[in-house]
Amino acid sequence: MPDSVLVTGATGTVGRHLTELLCGRAVPVRAMVRDTGRAAAVLPAAARTVPGDLTDPAAVADALDGVRTAFVVLADDAGEAFAQAAEKATALRHLVVVSADAPQDSAHRGPLFARHADGETRLLATGVPVTVLRPAPFATQALAWAADLAVGDTVGVVHPDLAVPVIDPRDVAEAAAAVLRGPAPVRRRILALSGPDLLDVPARVDIIGAVLGRRLSVTRLEPDAWVARVVGRVPAAYARGLLDVERYLYERRLPVVPTVRQITGRPPRPFRTWAEDHAAAFGAPVRGRSSKEAP
């Protein structure tokens, strides 16, 4: 029996949860990973892992052989290699891609936006029906504050009043699982996903503080100061790209949408649930968590 679903980025933020969900529902899964050792440690034994890089058309073609539906994470090539392989994959009937809300004017798209906008366009050009998932910023972005909280009680950010409907990656995975098992669109379908509440940075930090039993605060940083603070963890160009995204989100003002409930039949998880489940990342003791339940 051929594998019915290919999950790319299967050890990533969404892919790992998606693989677990599909395997738990007895859906045959082929998990494409770069590190098979890590995959063995975090993925269900029922998943068939295949090694490969998403920017390698030959590796993607091998992974797609016999697959009917695929969950696509856009790599640095904006989906070019995947698209080349998809155009030749005779069994393929549906692509589900995780993308992002991006500026309509291409002149104002930085590299992080361009990957998603160009990737959507390239995958659509394959002729395979495409469902685009556009989630709000992930709750996991708060993990970037762990370094600040390891040395004090203040989180430094550039846009503290930026309110977004942050979403738990597990809700994105559940929505993807439902879409992968449902009918494919005629050509393209776009689904915005969000968490249940609009939360600015102080609101999220307050929730983390309540979970940790600490009184936390937020301070506003100038862009250059923030980049200098994080450049040891991410490249400077990437950090500045993140600030471009924040500026766009500030103007765009993403709304809360009911899509997760409509697709999955259950409401999205509140940010507090995510914070409780990831308290260990901020220094709190782990309480009965599975070894596979990582951020």
Coordinates of C-alpha atoms in Angstrom, one line a residue:
M1 CA 0.0 0.0 0.0
P2 CA 1.6 3.3 -1.0
D3 CA 2.1 6.1 1.6
S4 CA -0.9 8.4 1.4
V5 CA 0.6 11.5 3.0
L6 CA 4.1 13.1 2.8
V7 CA 5.0 15.4 5.7
T8 CA 8.0 17.7 5.0
G9 CA 9.7 19.3 7.9
A10 CA 8.5 16.4 9.9
T11 CA 10.6 17.2 13.0
G12 CA 9.7 20.9 12.9
T13 CA 7.4 23.0 14.9
V14 CA 4.2 21.9 13.1
G15 CA 5.4 18.8 11.2
R16 CA 6.2 16.8 14.3
H17 CA 2.7 17.3 15.8
L18 CA 1.1 16.6 12.4
T19 CA 3.0 13.4 12.0
E20 CA 1.9 12.2 15.5
L21 CA -1.7 13.2 14.7
L22 CA -1.8 11.3 11.4
C23 CA -0.1 8.2 12.8
G24 CA -2.4 8.2 15.7
R25 CA -5.3 8.1 13.3
A26 CA -3.7 5.2 11.3
V27 CA -3.0 7.3 8.3
P28 CA 0.1 6.1 6.4
V29 CA 2.7 8.8 6.7
R30 CA 6.0 9.3 4.9
A31 CA 8.1 11.8 6.9
M32 CA 10.8 13.7 5.0
V33 CA 13.6 14.8 7.3
R34 CA 17.2 16.0 7.0
D35 CA 18.3 14.3 10.3
T36 CA 17.1 10.7 10.6
G37 CA 18.7 10.4 14.0
R38 CA 16.6 13.2 15.4
A39 CA 13.6 11.9 13.6
A40 CA 13.9 8.5 15.3
A41 CA 14.0 10.2 18.7
V42 CA 10.9 12.4 18.2
L43 CA 8.6 10.8 15.6
P44 CA 6.2 7.8 16.0
A45 CA 7.6 4.5 15.0
A46 CA 4.7 4.1 12.5
A47 CA 6.0 7.0 10.4
R48 CA 8.2 5.9 7.5
T49 CA 11.1 8.4 7.4
V50 CA 13.0 9.3 4.3
P51 CA 16.1 11.5 4.3
G52 CA 16.4 14.4 2.0
D53 CA 16.8 18.2 1.6
L54 CA 13.8 20.2 0.4
T55 CA 16.0 22.1 -2.0
D56 CA 17.0 18.9 -3.8
P57 CA 14.5 18.0 -6.6
A58 CA 15.7 14.4 -6.9
A59 CA 15.3 13.8 -3.1
V60 CA 11.8 15.4 -3.2
A61 CA 10.8 13.3 -6.2
D62 CA 11.8 10.1 -4.4
A63 CA 9.8 11.2 -1.3
L64 CA 6.7 12.0 -3.4
D65 CA 6.7 8.6 -5.2
G66 CA 3.3 7.1 -4.7
V67 CA 2.1 9.9 -2.4
R68 CA -1.4 11.4 -2.9
T69 CA -1.3 14.3 -0.5
A70 CA 1.6 16.3 0.9
F71 CA 2.2 18.9 3.6
V72 CA 4.7 21.4 2.4
V73 CA 7.1 23.6 4.4
L74 CA 8.7 26.2 2.2
A75 CA 12.5 26.0 2.1
D76 CA 14.9 28.7 1.2
D77 CA 14.3 28.1 -2.5
A78 CA 10.6 29.2 -2.0
G79 CA 9.3 25.8 -3.0
E80 CA 11.1 25.6 -6.4
A81 CA 12.6 22.1 -5.9
F82 CA 9.3 20.8 -4.5
A83 CA 7.4 22.3 -7.4
Q84 CA 9.7 20.7 -10.0
A85 CA 9.1 17.3 -8.4
A86 CA 5.4 17.8 -7.9
E87 CA 5.0 18.5 -11.6
K88 CA 6.2 15.0 -12.3
A89 CA 4.4 13.2 -9.4
T90 CA 1.6 11.3 -11.1
A91 CA -0.1 10.2 -7.9
L92 CA -0.2 13.6 -6.3
R93 CA -3.6 15.1 -5.8
H94 CA -3.4 17.8 -3.1
L95 CA -0.7 20.0 -1.6
V96 CA -1.2 21.7 1.8
V97 CA 1.4 24.5 2.3
V98 CA 2.1 26.5 5.4
S99 CA 2.6 30.1 4.3
A100 CA 2.1 33.6 5.8
D101 CA 0.1 36.7 5.3
A102 CA 2.3 38.9 3.2
P103 CA 2.2 42.4 1.6
Q104 CA 0.4 42.5 -1.7
D105 CA 3.0 44.9 -3.1
S106 CA 6.0 42.8 -4.0
A107 CA 8.3 45.9 -3.7
H108 CA 7.7 45.9 0.0
R109 CA 8.3 42.2 0.6
G110 CA 11.5 41.4 2.5
P111 CA 13.2 38.0 2.1
L112 CA 11.0 36.3 4.8
F113 CA 7.8 37.4 3.1
A114 CA 9.2 36.7 -0.4
R115 CA 9.7 33.0 0.5
H116 CA 6.0 32.6 1.2
A117 CA 4.5 34.7 -1.5
D118 CA 6.8 33.3 -4.2
G119 CA 6.3 29.8 -2.8
E120 CA 2.5 29.9 -3.0
T121 CA 2.8 31.1 -6.6
R122 CA 5.2 28.4 -7.6
L123 CA 3.3 25.6 -6.1
L124 CA 0.1 26.8 -7.7
A125 CA 1.8 26.8 -11.1
T126 CA 2.3 23.0 -10.8
G127 CA -1.3 22.4 -11.6
V128 CA -1.8 20.3 -8.4
P129 CA -4.6 21.7 -6.2
V130 CA -3.2 23.7 -3.3
T131 CA -4.6 24.6 0.1
V132 CA -2.7 27.4 1.7
L133 CA -2.7 27.7 5.5
R134 CA -1.8 31.2 6.7
P135 CA -1.4 31.0 10.5
A136 CA -1.0 34.0 12.7
P137 CA 2.4 34.3 14.5
F138 CA 3.1 31.1 16.5
A139 CA 3.0 31.1 20.3
T140 CA 6.4 29.6 20.2
Q141 CA 7.9 33.0 19.2
A142 CA 7.7 33.7 22.9
L143 CA 10.6 31.3 23.4
A144 CA 12.9 34.1 22.1
W145 CA 12.2 35.8 25.5
A146 CA 13.7 32.9 27.5
A147 CA 17.2 34.4 27.2
D148 CA 16.0 37.7 28.8
L149 CA 14.2 35.9 31.5
A150 CA 17.2 33.7 32.3
V151 CA 19.0 36.8 33.5
G152 CA 16.3 39.0 34.8
D153 CA 12.5 39.8 34.9
T154 CA 12.3 42.1 31.9
V155 CA 11.7 41.3 28.2
G156 CA 13.0 43.7 25.6
V157 CA 11.2 44.1 22.3
V158 CA 10.9 46.7 19.6
H159 CA 7.0 46.7 19.3
P160 CA 5.6 45.9 22.7
D161 CA 2.1 47.1 21.7
L162 CA 1.9 44.8 18.6
A163 CA -1.3 42.7 19.3
V164 CA -1.6 39.5 17.3
P165 CA -3.9 36.4 17.6
V166 CA -0.9 34.1 18.4
I167 CA -1.6 30.4 17.6
D168 CA -0.4 27.2 19.2
P169 CA 1.4 25.2 16.5
R170 CA -0.6 22.1 17.6
D171 CA -3.7 23.9 16.3
V172 CA -2.0 24.5 13.0
A173 CA -1.1 20.8 12.9
E174 CA -4.7 19.7 13.7
A175 CA -6.1 22.0 11.0
A176 CA -3.5 20.6 8.5
A177 CA -4.5 17.0 9.4
A178 CA -8.1 17.7 8.8
V179 CA -7.5 19.4 5.5
L180 CA -5.1 16.7 4.3
R181 CA -7.8 14.1 5.0
G182 CA -10.6 16.1 3.3
P183 CA -11.4 16.9 -0.3
A184 CA -8.9 18.9 -2.4
P185 CA -9.9 22.3 -3.7
V186 CA -10.5 22.7 -7.4
R187 CA -7.4 24.9 -7.7
R188 CA -6.5 27.0 -4.7
R189 CA -8.0 27.6 -1.3
I190 CA -6.6 30.0 1.3
L191 CA -7.3 29.5 5.0
A192 CA -6.3 32.0 7.6
L193 CA -5.7 30.5 11.1
S194 CA -5.5 32.3 14.4
G195 CA -5.6 31.7 18.2
P196 CA -8.6 32.8 20.3
D197 CA -7.3 36.2 21.5
L198 CA -5.5 39.3 20.4
L199 CA -2.5 39.7 22.7
D200 CA 0.2 42.3 22.8
V201 CA 3.6 41.6 24.3
P202 CA 2.8 42.8 27.9
A203 CA -0.3 40.5 27.9
R204 CA 1.7 37.5 26.8
V205 CA 4.5 38.3 29.2
D206 CA 2.0 38.7 32.1
I207 CA 0.6 35.2 31.3
I208 CA 4.1 33.7 31.3
G209 CA 4.8 35.4 34.6
A210 CA 1.6 34.0 36.1
V211 CA 2.6 30.5 35.0
L212 CA 6.1 30.9 36.4
G213 CA 5.0 32.7 39.6
R214 CA 7.2 35.7 38.7
R215 CA 6.5 39.5 38.3
L216 CA 7.7 40.3 34.8
S217 CA 7.8 43.5 32.7
V218 CA 8.4 44.6 29.2
T219 CA 10.7 47.4 27.9
R220 CA 10.8 49.0 24.5
L221 CA 14.1 48.7 22.6
E222 CA 15.4 50.6 19.6
P223 CA 15.7 48.4 16.5
D224 CA 19.5 48.5 16.5
A225 CA 19.7 47.7 20.2
W226 CA 17.4 44.7 19.7
V227 CA 19.3 43.4 16.8
A228 CA 22.6 43.7 18.8
R229 CA 21.0 41.8 21.6
V230 CA 19.8 38.8 19.5
V231 CA 22.6 38.6 16.9
G232 CA 24.3 35.9 18.9
R233 CA 21.3 33.7 18.4
V234 CA 20.2 34.6 14.9
P235 CA 22.0 36.3 11.9
A236 CA 21.6 40.1 11.9
A237 CA 20.0 40.0 8.4
Y238 CA 17.4 37.5 9.7
A239 CA 16.8 39.7 12.8
R240 CA 16.1 42.7 10.7
G241 CA 13.8 40.6 8.5
L242 CA 11.8 39.8 11.6
L243 CA 11.4 43.5 12.4
D244 CA 10.1 44.0 8.8
V245 CA 7.5 41.3 9.6
E246 CA 6.5 43.0 12.8
R247 CA 6.1 46.4 11.1
Y248 CA 3.8 44.8 8.5
L249 CA 1.8 43.0 11.2
Y250 CA 1.5 46.3 13.1
E251 CA -0.1 47.9 10.0
R252 CA -2.1 44.8 9.0
R253 CA -3.6 44.1 12.4
L254 CA -4.5 40.4 11.9
P255 CA -7.9 39.6 13.3
V256 CA -9.1 36.6 15.3
V257 CA -10.8 34.2 12.9
P258 CA -12.9 31.1 13.6
T259 CA -11.2 28.8 11.1
V260 CA -9.6 26.4 13.5
R261 CA -12.9 25.6 15.2
Q262 CA -14.6 25.3 11.8
I263 CA -12.0 22.9 10.4
T264 CA -11.3 20.8 13.5
G265 CA -14.5 21.1 15.5
R266 CA -12.7 22.4 18.6
P267 CA -11.6 25.9 19.6
P268 CA -7.9 26.9 19.4
R269 CA -5.8 26.6 22.5
P270 CA -5.4 29.9 24.6
F271 CA -1.9 31.2 25.0
R272 CA -1.9 30.3 28.7
T273 CA -2.2 26.6 27.7
W274 CA 0.8 26.9 25.5
A275 CA 2.7 28.7 28.3
E276 CA 1.9 26.1 30.9
D277 CA 3.0 23.3 28.5
H278 CA 6.3 25.1 27.8
A279 CA 7.1 26.5 31.3
A280 CA 10.3 24.4 31.4
A281 CA 11.7 26.5 28.6
F282 CA 11.5 29.5 30.8
G283 CA 13.1 27.8 33.8
A284 CA 10.2 26.1 35.5
P285 CA 10.4 22.5 36.5
V286 CA 8.9 19.9 34.1
R287 CA 5.8 18.3 35.6
G288 CA 4.8 15.0 34.0
R289 CA 5.6 15.9 30.4
S290 CA 6.4 13.4 27.7
S291 CA 10.0 13.3 26.4
K292 CA 8.6 13.9 22.9
E293 CA 6.7 17.1 24.0
A294 CA 9.3 19.7 23.1
P295 CA 8.7 23.2 21.9

